[in-house]
Tab-separated table of C-alpha atoms in Angstrom:
chain	number	residue	atom	x	y	z
A	1	MET	CA	-61.076	60.494	-122.588
A	2	CYS	CA	-62.671	62.025	-119.646
A	3	THR	CA	-60.966	65.174	-117.773
A	4	THR	CA	-62.049	65.829	-114.668
A	5	HIS	CA	-61.976	69.659	-114.009
A	6	SER	CA	-59.512	69.429	-110.956
A	7	GLN	CA	-56.969	68.005	-113.192
A	8	LEU	CA	-57.621	69.988	-116.266
A	9	ASP	CA	-56.956	73.021	-113.694
A	10	ALA	CA	-53.878	71.315	-112.679
A	11	ASP	CA	-52.549	71.342	-116.093
A	12	TYR	CA	-53.819	75.185	-116.717
A	13	ASP	CA	-51.809	76.043	-113.003
A	14	ASN	CA	-48.927	73.944	-114.080
A	15	TYR	CA	-48.354	75.602	-117.723
A	16	ARG	CA	-48.976	78.946	-116.555
A	17	GLU	CA	-46.756	78.600	-113.565
A	18	GLN	CA	-43.819	77.061	-115.981
A	19	LEU	CA	-44.225	80.304	-118.641
A	20	ILE	CA	-44.185	82.882	-115.992
A	21	SER	CA	-41.001	81.399	-114.002
A	22	ALA	CA	-39.321	81.150	-117.564
A	23	GLY	CA	-40.405	85.051	-117.609
A	24	LEU	CA	-42.309	84.362	-120.610
A	25	LEU	CA	-45.596	85.859	-119.382
A	26	VAL	CA	-45.721	88.407	-117.099
A	27	PRO	CA	-48.723	88.339	-114.598
A	28	SER	CA	-50.837	91.070	-113.994
A	29	GLY	CA	-53.440	89.945	-111.140
A	30	VAL	CA	-56.083	89.832	-113.803
A	31	ALA	CA	-56.831	85.843	-114.775
A	32	GLY	CA	-56.313	86.159	-118.781
A	33	VAL	CA	-54.154	89.146	-118.890
A	34	TYR	CA	-50.296	89.242	-119.041
A	35	GLY	CA	-46.918	91.244	-120.283
A	36	LEU	CA	-45.105	89.058	-122.779
A	37	SER	CA	-41.515	89.037	-122.965
A	38	GLY	CA	-39.554	90.023	-125.523
A	39	THR	CA	-38.763	86.654	-125.973
A	40	PHE	CA	-42.458	85.459	-126.687
A	41	GLU	CA	-43.085	88.637	-128.701
A	42	GLY	CA	-40.207	87.460	-130.728
A	43	ILE	CA	-41.597	84.030	-131.711
A	44	ILE	CA	-44.879	86.147	-132.727
A	45	GLU	CA	-43.079	88.719	-134.634
A	46	SER	CA	-41.626	85.439	-136.801
A	47	PHE	CA	-44.761	83.254	-136.994
A	48	GLU	CA	-46.000	86.669	-138.732
A	49	SER	CA	-43.545	86.513	-140.996
A	50	LEU	CA	-44.381	82.948	-142.129
A	51	VAL	CA	-47.289	83.675	-142.005
A	52	THR	CA	-47.083	87.038	-144.116
A	53	ARG	CA	-44.582	85.194	-147.120
A	54	HIS	CA	-47.371	82.671	-147.613
A	55	GLY	CA	-49.767	85.055	-147.732
A	56	ASN	CA	-48.160	87.895	-149.626
A	57	LYS	CA	-48.136	85.288	-152.936
A	58	LEU	CA	-51.964	86.163	-152.869
A	59	ASN	CA	-51.228	89.985	-153.317
A	60	PRO	CA	-53.989	90.798	-150.337
A	61	GLU	CA	-54.884	94.024	-149.343
A	62	VAL	CA	-53.371	95.096	-145.635
A	63	VAL	CA	-55.139	97.149	-143.246
A	64	ARG	CA	-54.502	97.162	-139.204
A	65	PHE	CA	-57.346	98.064	-137.303
A	66	PRO	CA	-56.829	99.503	-133.848
A	67	PRO	CA	-58.558	97.049	-130.821
A	68	ILE	CA	-61.243	99.390	-130.614
A	69	PHE	CA	-63.933	100.302	-133.368
A	70	ASN	CA	-67.364	102.128	-133.860
A	71	ARG	CA	-70.423	101.416	-131.058
A	72	GLN	CA	-72.645	101.905	-134.127
A	73	THR	CA	-70.648	99.376	-136.037
A	74	TYR	CA	-70.872	96.908	-132.894
A	75	LEU	CA	-74.021	96.992	-132.770
A	76	ALA	CA	-74.943	96.654	-136.611
A	77	THR	CA	-73.398	92.876	-136.039
A	78	ASP	CA	-75.228	90.548	-133.984
A	79	HIS	CA	-72.767	90.258	-131.289
A	80	ILE	CA	-74.581	91.559	-128.543
A	81	GLU	CA	-77.196	89.185	-129.502
A	82	THR	CA	-74.972	86.115	-129.608
A	83	MET	CA	-72.221	86.900	-127.702
A	84	PRO	CA	-73.636	89.679	-124.799
A	85	ASP	CA	-70.862	87.757	-121.947
A	86	LEU	CA	-67.368	88.276	-124.177
A	87	LEU	CA	-67.989	92.193	-125.206
A	88	GLY	CA	-66.186	95.002	-124.145
A	89	SER	CA	-67.783	98.573	-123.871
A	90	VAL	CA	-65.724	101.418	-123.473
A	91	HIS	CA	-66.976	104.035	-120.952
A	92	SER	CA	-65.445	107.350	-119.492
A	93	PHE	CA	-66.297	109.913	-117.620
A	94	GLU	CA	-68.388	113.158	-119.061
A	95	GLY	CA	-70.127	114.806	-116.653
A	96	SER	CA	-69.477	118.034	-114.612
A	97	THR	CA	-67.360	119.035	-111.871
A	98	LEU	CA	-69.852	118.614	-109.148
A	99	GLU	CA	-70.370	114.907	-110.276
A	100	HIS	CA	-66.669	114.075	-110.734
A	101	LEU	CA	-66.571	114.627	-106.853
A	102	ASP	CA	-68.871	112.933	-106.529
A	103	MET	CA	-68.023	109.556	-108.228
A	104	VAL	CA	-64.057	110.303	-106.521
A	105	HIS	CA	-65.876	110.557	-103.105
A	106	LYS	CA	-68.308	107.002	-104.136
A	107	LEU	CA	-64.624	105.487	-105.168
A	108	LYS	CA	-62.985	106.468	-101.750
A	109	ASP	CA	-66.310	105.512	-99.646
A	110	GLY	CA	-65.799	102.286	-101.660
A	111	GLU	CA	-69.419	102.518	-103.509
A	112	ASP	CA	-69.918	101.817	-107.132
A	113	TRP	CA	-68.529	104.901	-108.380
A	114	THR	CA	-68.906	102.965	-112.133
A	115	SER	CA	-72.309	104.143	-112.413
A	116	GLY	CA	-70.831	107.764	-113.309
A	117	LEU	CA	-68.997	106.663	-115.957
A	118	SER	CA	-70.655	107.122	-119.432
A	119	PRO	CA	-70.294	104.990	-122.776
A	120	THR	CA	-68.186	106.402	-125.263
A	121	GLU	CA	-68.369	105.936	-128.933
A	122	VAL	CA	-66.346	102.980	-129.134
A	123	MET	CA	-66.292	98.838	-127.857
A	124	MET	CA	-63.455	96.912	-128.160
A	125	VAL	CA	-63.191	94.387	-131.475
A	126	PRO	CA	-64.194	91.185	-130.868
A	127	ALA	CA	-62.651	89.880	-133.894
A	128	ALA	CA	-60.830	90.896	-136.157
A	129	CYS	CA	-62.660	91.031	-139.445
A	130	TYR	CA	-65.289	93.212	-137.504
A	131	PRO	CA	-64.200	96.578	-138.241
A	132	LEU	CA	-63.042	95.892	-142.053
A	133	TYR	CA	-67.052	94.970	-143.209
A	134	PRO	CA	-68.352	98.967	-142.358
A	135	THR	CA	-65.570	100.412	-144.684
A	136	ALA	CA	-66.940	98.375	-147.642
A	137	LYS	CA	-70.939	99.141	-146.705
A	138	ASP	CA	-72.883	99.947	-150.036
A	139	THR	CA	-70.031	99.126	-152.156
A	140	VAL	CA	-70.174	96.353	-155.249
A	141	LEU	CA	-67.064	93.880	-154.943
A	142	PRO	CA	-64.905	93.679	-157.775
A	143	GLU	CA	-65.297	90.464	-160.190
A	144	GLN	CA	-62.313	88.606	-157.989
A	145	GLY	CA	-63.838	89.622	-154.799
A	146	ARG	CA	-61.663	91.131	-152.509
A	147	LEU	CA	-58.936	90.049	-150.062
A	148	VAL	CA	-57.899	91.258	-147.195
A	149	ASP	CA	-54.946	90.853	-144.398
A	150	LEU	CA	-55.824	91.616	-140.998
A	151	ARG	CA	-54.102	91.666	-137.467
A	152	THR	CA	-55.426	93.487	-134.189
A	153	PHE	CA	-55.888	93.072	-130.461
A	154	VAL	CA	-59.298	91.215	-129.869
A	155	PHE	CA	-60.926	91.375	-126.697
A	156	ARG	CA	-63.122	88.531	-125.199
A	157	HIS	CA	-64.729	88.709	-121.436
A	158	GLU	CA	-63.490	84.781	-120.605
A	159	PRO	CA	-61.139	85.136	-117.411
A	160	SER	CA	-59.492	81.921	-117.344
A	161	PRO	CA	-56.700	80.197	-115.659
A	162	ASP	CA	-55.878	78.549	-118.873
A	163	PRO	CA	-52.476	80.407	-120.261
A	164	ALA	CA	-53.713	79.668	-123.592
A	165	ARG	CA	-57.356	81.972	-123.049
A	166	MET	CA	-56.296	85.183	-122.821
A	167	GLN	CA	-58.889	88.244	-122.727
A	168	ILE	CA	-57.260	90.153	-125.175
A	169	PHE	CA	-54.695	88.741	-127.764
A	170	ARG	CA	-53.774	88.785	-131.259
A	171	GLN	CA	-55.650	87.770	-134.335
A	172	ARG	CA	-53.920	87.641	-137.718
A	173	GLU	CA	-56.558	86.909	-140.669
A	174	PHE	CA	-57.072	86.377	-144.013
A	175	VAL	CA	-60.579	87.420	-145.282
A	176	LYS	CA	-62.228	86.954	-148.443
A	177	LEU	CA	-65.246	89.119	-149.510
A	178	GLY	CA	-66.969	87.647	-152.366
A	179	THR	CA	-69.355	84.932	-154.407
A	180	PRO	CA	-70.513	82.249	-152.252
A	181	GLN	CA	-68.107	79.980	-154.355
A	182	GLN	CA	-65.256	82.217	-153.981
A	183	ALA	CA	-65.819	82.706	-149.890
A	184	LEU	CA	-65.837	78.831	-149.747
A	185	GLU	CA	-62.561	78.631	-151.796
A	186	HIS	CA	-61.251	80.700	-149.943
A	187	ARG	CA	-62.135	79.197	-146.747
A	188	ASN	CA	-60.974	75.617	-148.301
A	189	PHE	CA	-57.267	76.784	-149.264
A	190	TRP	CA	-56.650	78.332	-145.947
A	191	LEU	CA	-58.327	75.323	-143.958
A	192	GLU	CA	-55.650	73.437	-145.942
A	193	LYS	CA	-52.808	76.344	-146.285
A	194	GLY	CA	-53.127	76.501	-142.777
A	195	GLN	CA	-52.434	73.417	-141.483
A	196	GLU	CA	-49.707	73.475	-143.883
A	197	ILE	CA	-47.929	76.264	-142.458
A	198	LEU	CA	-48.217	75.153	-138.667
A	199	LYS	CA	-47.233	71.533	-139.324
A	200	SER	CA	-44.204	73.314	-141.179
A	201	VAL	CA	-43.254	74.658	-137.689
A	202	GLY	CA	-43.516	71.249	-136.245
A	203	LEU	CA	-47.035	71.725	-134.944
A	204	ASN	CA	-49.354	68.802	-135.553
A	205	VAL	CA	-52.731	70.258	-135.462
A	206	ILE	CA	-55.773	68.471	-136.032
A	207	ALA	CA	-58.552	70.171	-138.358
A	208	GLU	CA	-62.292	69.521	-136.467
A	209	VAL	CA	-65.678	70.894	-136.936
A	210	ALA	CA	-66.685	73.699	-134.518
A	211	ASN	CA	-68.992	76.365	-133.124
A	212	ASP	CA	-68.704	79.590	-131.895
A	213	PRO	CA	-69.413	80.238	-127.756
A	214	PHE	CA	-72.934	81.411	-128.574
A	215	PHE	CA	-74.357	82.748	-125.172
A	216	GLY	CA	-76.986	80.468	-123.254
A	217	ARG	CA	-79.222	77.980	-124.095
A	218	GLY	CA	-80.605	79.763	-127.111
A	219	GLY	CA	-76.824	79.719	-128.283
A	220	LYS	CA	-77.133	75.715	-128.255
A	221	VAL	CA	-79.532	76.181	-131.217
A	222	MET	CA	-76.949	78.377	-133.074
A	223	ALA	CA	-73.883	76.215	-132.408
A	224	ALA	CA	-75.426	73.147	-133.643
A	225	SER	CA	-76.783	75.255	-136.619
A	226	GLN	CA	-73.477	75.914	-137.242
A	227	GLN	CA	-71.945	72.917	-136.410
A	228	GLU	CA	-74.603	71.333	-139.161
A	229	GLN	CA	-73.735	73.370	-141.861
A	230	GLU	CA	-69.876	73.237	-140.756
A	231	LEU	CA	-69.297	76.870	-141.368
A	232	LYS	CA	-66.212	76.776	-138.818
A	233	PHE	CA	-63.330	74.600	-138.633
A	234	GLU	CA	-60.810	75.205	-135.928
A	235	LEU	CA	-56.869	73.494	-135.941
A	236	VAL	CA	-56.417	72.543	-132.013
A	237	ILE	CA	-53.540	70.880	-130.629
A	238	ALA	CA	-52.450	70.125	-127.201
A	239	VAL	CA	-51.200	73.630	-125.279
A	240	ALA	CA	-51.631	73.492	-121.612
A	241	SER	CA	-54.141	70.451	-121.614
A	242	GLU	CA	-53.554	66.949	-123.281
A	243	GLU	CA	-56.961	65.719	-123.214
A	244	LYS	CA	-58.695	69.121	-123.748
A	245	LEU	CA	-57.402	70.456	-127.108
A	246	THR	CA	-56.619	74.118	-127.706
A	247	ALA	CA	-57.981	75.641	-131.094
A	248	ILE	CA	-54.778	78.339	-132.461
A	249	SER	CA	-56.573	78.702	-135.875
A	250	SER	CA	-60.366	78.903	-137.297
A	251	SER	CA	-61.340	79.224	-140.485
A	252	ASN	CA	-65.088	80.687	-140.611
A	253	CYS	CA	-67.645	80.938	-143.143
A	254	HIS	CA	-70.352	83.706	-142.820
A	255	LEU	CA	-72.351	83.294	-145.568
A	256	ASP	CA	-74.112	86.664	-146.637
A	257	HIS	CA	-73.987	87.547	-142.922
A	258	PHE	CA	-71.922	90.580	-143.288
A	259	GLY	CA	-72.969	90.965	-146.886
A	260	SER	CA	-76.306	91.317	-146.188
A	261	GLU	CA	-75.881	93.962	-143.009
A	262	PHE	CA	-73.575	96.070	-144.705
A	263	ASN	CA	-74.920	95.629	-148.424
A	264	ILE	CA	-71.904	94.570	-149.613
A	265	THR	CA	-72.958	93.075	-153.244
A	266	THR	CA	-71.099	91.066	-155.825
A	267	GLN	CA	-71.218	92.246	-159.544
A	268	ASP	CA	-74.328	90.022	-160.095
A	269	GLY	CA	-76.227	92.004	-157.653
A	270	ASN	CA	-76.662	89.879	-154.815
A	271	HIS	CA	-75.197	90.405	-151.231
A	272	ALA	CA	-71.466	88.908	-150.944
A	273	HIS	CA	-70.353	86.067	-148.911
A	274	THR	CA	-67.466	86.449	-146.624
A	275	ALA	CA	-64.865	83.605	-145.143
A	276	CYS	CA	-62.138	84.214	-143.252
A	277	ILE	CA	-58.611	82.503	-141.495
A	278	GLY	CA	-57.639	83.474	-138.438
A	279	PHE	CA	-54.113	82.791	-136.904
A	280	GLY	CA	-54.471	82.710	-133.091
A	281	LEU	CA	-50.909	84.746	-132.423
A	282	GLU	CA	-50.509	84.287	-128.769
A	283	ARG	CA	-51.886	80.675	-128.483
A	284	ILE	CA	-49.871	79.430	-131.499
A	285	ALA	CA	-46.512	81.253	-129.352
A	286	LEU	CA	-47.882	78.974	-126.349
A	287	ALA	CA	-47.867	76.064	-128.502
A	288	LEU	CA	-44.655	76.240	-129.824
A	289	LEU	CA	-43.392	76.956	-126.376
A	290	LYS	CA	-45.331	73.462	-125.381
A	291	THR	CA	-44.393	71.386	-128.337
A	292	HIS	CA	-40.642	72.554	-128.573
A	293	GLY	CA	-40.054	73.525	-124.504
A	294	LEU	CA	-39.708	76.925	-123.242
A	295	ASP	CA	-36.237	78.166	-124.824
A	296	PRO	CA	-36.677	78.789	-128.479
A	297	ASP	CA	-32.458	78.350	-128.312
A	298	ASN	CA	-32.918	74.965	-128.290
A	299	TRP	CA	-35.856	74.137	-130.527
A	300	PRO	CA	-35.429	71.787	-133.525
A	301	GLN	CA	-33.149	73.434	-136.078
A	302	GLU	CA	-35.884	73.104	-138.908
A	303	VAL	CA	-38.343	74.827	-136.647
A	304	ARG	CA	-35.806	77.247	-136.072
A	305	GLU	CA	-34.709	77.935	-139.743
A	306	GLU	CA	-38.812	77.871	-140.976
A	307	LEU	CA	-39.504	80.676	-138.394
A	308	LYS	CA	-35.763	81.992	-139.104
A	309	LEU	CA	-35.201	82.544	-135.521
B	18	MET	CA	-104.616	73.168	-133.064
B	19	SER	CA	-101.023	72.940	-132.469
B	20	LYS	CA	-100.312	73.816	-135.963
B	21	GLU	CA	-102.127	77.030	-135.740
B	22	LEU	CA	-100.326	78.277	-132.578
B	23	ILE	CA	-97.213	77.313	-133.924
B	24	ARG	CA	-97.918	79.474	-137.465
B	25	GLU	CA	-99.148	82.639	-134.840
B	26	ILE	CA	-95.753	81.875	-133.391
B	27	LEU	CA	-93.706	81.868	-136.326
B	28	ALA	CA	-95.351	84.794	-137.187
B	29	LYS	CA	-94.681	86.690	-134.693
B	30	HIS	CA	-90.901	85.565	-133.938
B	31	GLY	CA	-89.792	83.919	-137.171
B	32	ARG	CA	-88.752	87.196	-138.975
B	33	LEU	CA	-89.363	85.181	-141.886
B	34	SER	CA	-88.964	87.169	-145.351
B	35	ALA	CA	-91.799	84.873	-146.997
B	36	SER	CA	-95.336	85.571	-145.890
B	37	ILE	CA	-96.649	82.816	-143.110
B	38	GLU	CA	-99.856	82.029	-145.694
B	39	THR	CA	-97.288	80.941	-148.062
B	40	LEU	CA	-96.048	78.126	-146.463
B	41	ASN	CA	-97.280	74.900	-146.117
B	42	ASP	CA	-96.774	72.689	-143.058
B	43	ASN	CA	-94.048	71.044	-144.810
B	44	SER	CA	-92.097	74.147	-146.254
B	45	ASP	CA	-88.521	74.846	-145.331
B	46	LEU	CA	-88.423	77.497	-142.621
B	47	TYR	CA	-84.746	78.459	-143.370
B	48	GLU	CA	-85.323	78.727	-146.968
B	49	ALA	CA	-88.235	80.972	-146.021
B	50	GLY	CA	-85.889	82.961	-144.319
B	51	LEU	CA	-85.625	82.102	-140.840
B	52	THR	CA	-82.073	82.868	-139.323
B	53	SER	CA	-80.214	81.299	-136.140
B	54	LEU	CA	-80.457	84.087	-134.395
B	55	ALA	CA	-84.607	84.010	-134.929
B	56	THR	CA	-84.756	80.326	-134.373
B	57	VAL	CA	-83.336	81.621	-130.998
B	58	GLY	CA	-86.125	84.266	-130.145
B	59	LEU	CA	-88.974	81.442	-132.067
B	60	MET	CA	-87.351	78.460	-129.416
B	61	LEU	CA	-88.049	80.770	-126.749
B	62	ALA	CA	-91.288	81.954	-127.804
B	63	LEU	CA	-92.607	78.369	-128.267
B	64	GLU	CA	-91.448	76.906	-125.106
B	65	GLU	CA	-93.904	79.812	-123.256
B	66	GLY	CA	-96.922	79.608	-125.632
B	67	PHE	CA	-96.507	75.745	-125.096
B	68	ASP	CA	-95.340	75.583	-121.412
B	69	LEU	CA	-92.468	73.532	-122.057
B	70	GLU	CA	-88.515	73.285	-122.595
B	71	PHE	CA	-86.514	71.918	-125.201
B	72	PRO	CA	-84.161	69.078	-124.072
B	73	ASP	CA	-80.530	69.752	-125.244
B	74	SER	CA	-80.833	66.386	-127.724
B	75	LEU	CA	-83.787	68.554	-129.591
B	76	LEU	CA	-81.603	72.010	-129.729
B	77	SER	CA	-80.685	71.415	-133.382
B	78	ARG	CA	-81.271	72.749	-136.875
B	79	LYS	CA	-83.631	70.350	-137.841
B	80	THR	CA	-85.997	70.819	-134.922
B	81	PHE	CA	-87.262	73.943	-136.208
B	82	SER	CA	-86.710	73.375	-140.314
B	83	SER	CA	-90.364	73.026	-141.065
B	84	ILE	CA	-93.717	73.626	-138.990
B	85	GLU	CA	-94.247	69.800	-139.112
B	86	ALA	CA	-90.856	69.059	-137.307
B	87	ILE	CA	-91.625	71.696	-134.894
B	88	GLU	CA	-95.131	69.806	-134.163
B	89	ASP	CA	-93.239	66.692	-134.156
B	90	ALA	CA	-90.593	67.967	-131.383
B	91	ILE	CA	-93.329	69.163	-129.419
B	92	ASP	CA	-95.373	66.080	-129.670
B	93	GLU	CA	-91.914	64.500	-127.978
B	94	ILE	CA	-91.423	66.460	-125.825
B	95	GLN	CA	-95.198	66.423	-124.174
B	96	ASN	CA	-95.516	62.983	-124.668
């Protein structure tokens, strides 16, 4: 079905305003940046607990990174080459008293004061698994590989009226580092498990081959390549729009991209392959609120029981 | 003529792990170490070298899979 932009924007505005009116989202004056109510946060906590119950059966290592990470690590990935329009660089002031005064005067005079800032040693995390790989740099993985449970806020500079496209949101991930076969098995296992978990709470997702939003014309080649190799799958469902579905989870094969970048090897001496499943926690809460209504007290009993609400 | 220019551009922008001299026109460039990111640089350099623009329909993995495939795509655009 062909959806016009104005219709899509109307759908976004409509659902966003419903969420704000219900007190679930608290607007901040910036598109895609919201405060979340206790009810909203409670949904996320309940869903995460459900994911933890499933994930713990696999006995993963658990690590929680903050939403900023080493600038050098960031630069060792190719994110700046593939998605420069989404990156977030943290800057601060490191100048003298005179330069400070100059900056404040520029600010008060409505001039560009940000030229007085310098890049700090950190960048915003663009995906939950990025901070993990450097911690495994120059290591040889155990025979069974490593399975790591991660969750962090990630930043993507893409201001949007779509309430499901937040600039900063949480990803819960399970990452496998291992042989090509172990990574592929992980991806395939979680593609099924992800659907099982989401369907158990009434979210009838569809699995689709997908691609990352690579930048520019060159990005189209990368996107086509990613699609042809079926490296990325998304689980999609109607959130703000019935016609343009929203991805609430994705499963990705990175091949040996990070393994070679960070010299992570398997027992046979080859570069490790990596794969991950990510659950977009805010989007899952938004999908639940869309599917079952804005008041979790009135959600179907079986959904409430599964989420232990 | 165009194959020579393709080889020249490929050697400079393809970041291949294999030496360009060892590749024949049908060799799989991805097996020779062409990454998807290097493909972007290769595409832009081919556009500049041949003074053309790849249409969206040709922005696929297959287009850049071998020297012959690149030549076919360039022929298609030029004709």
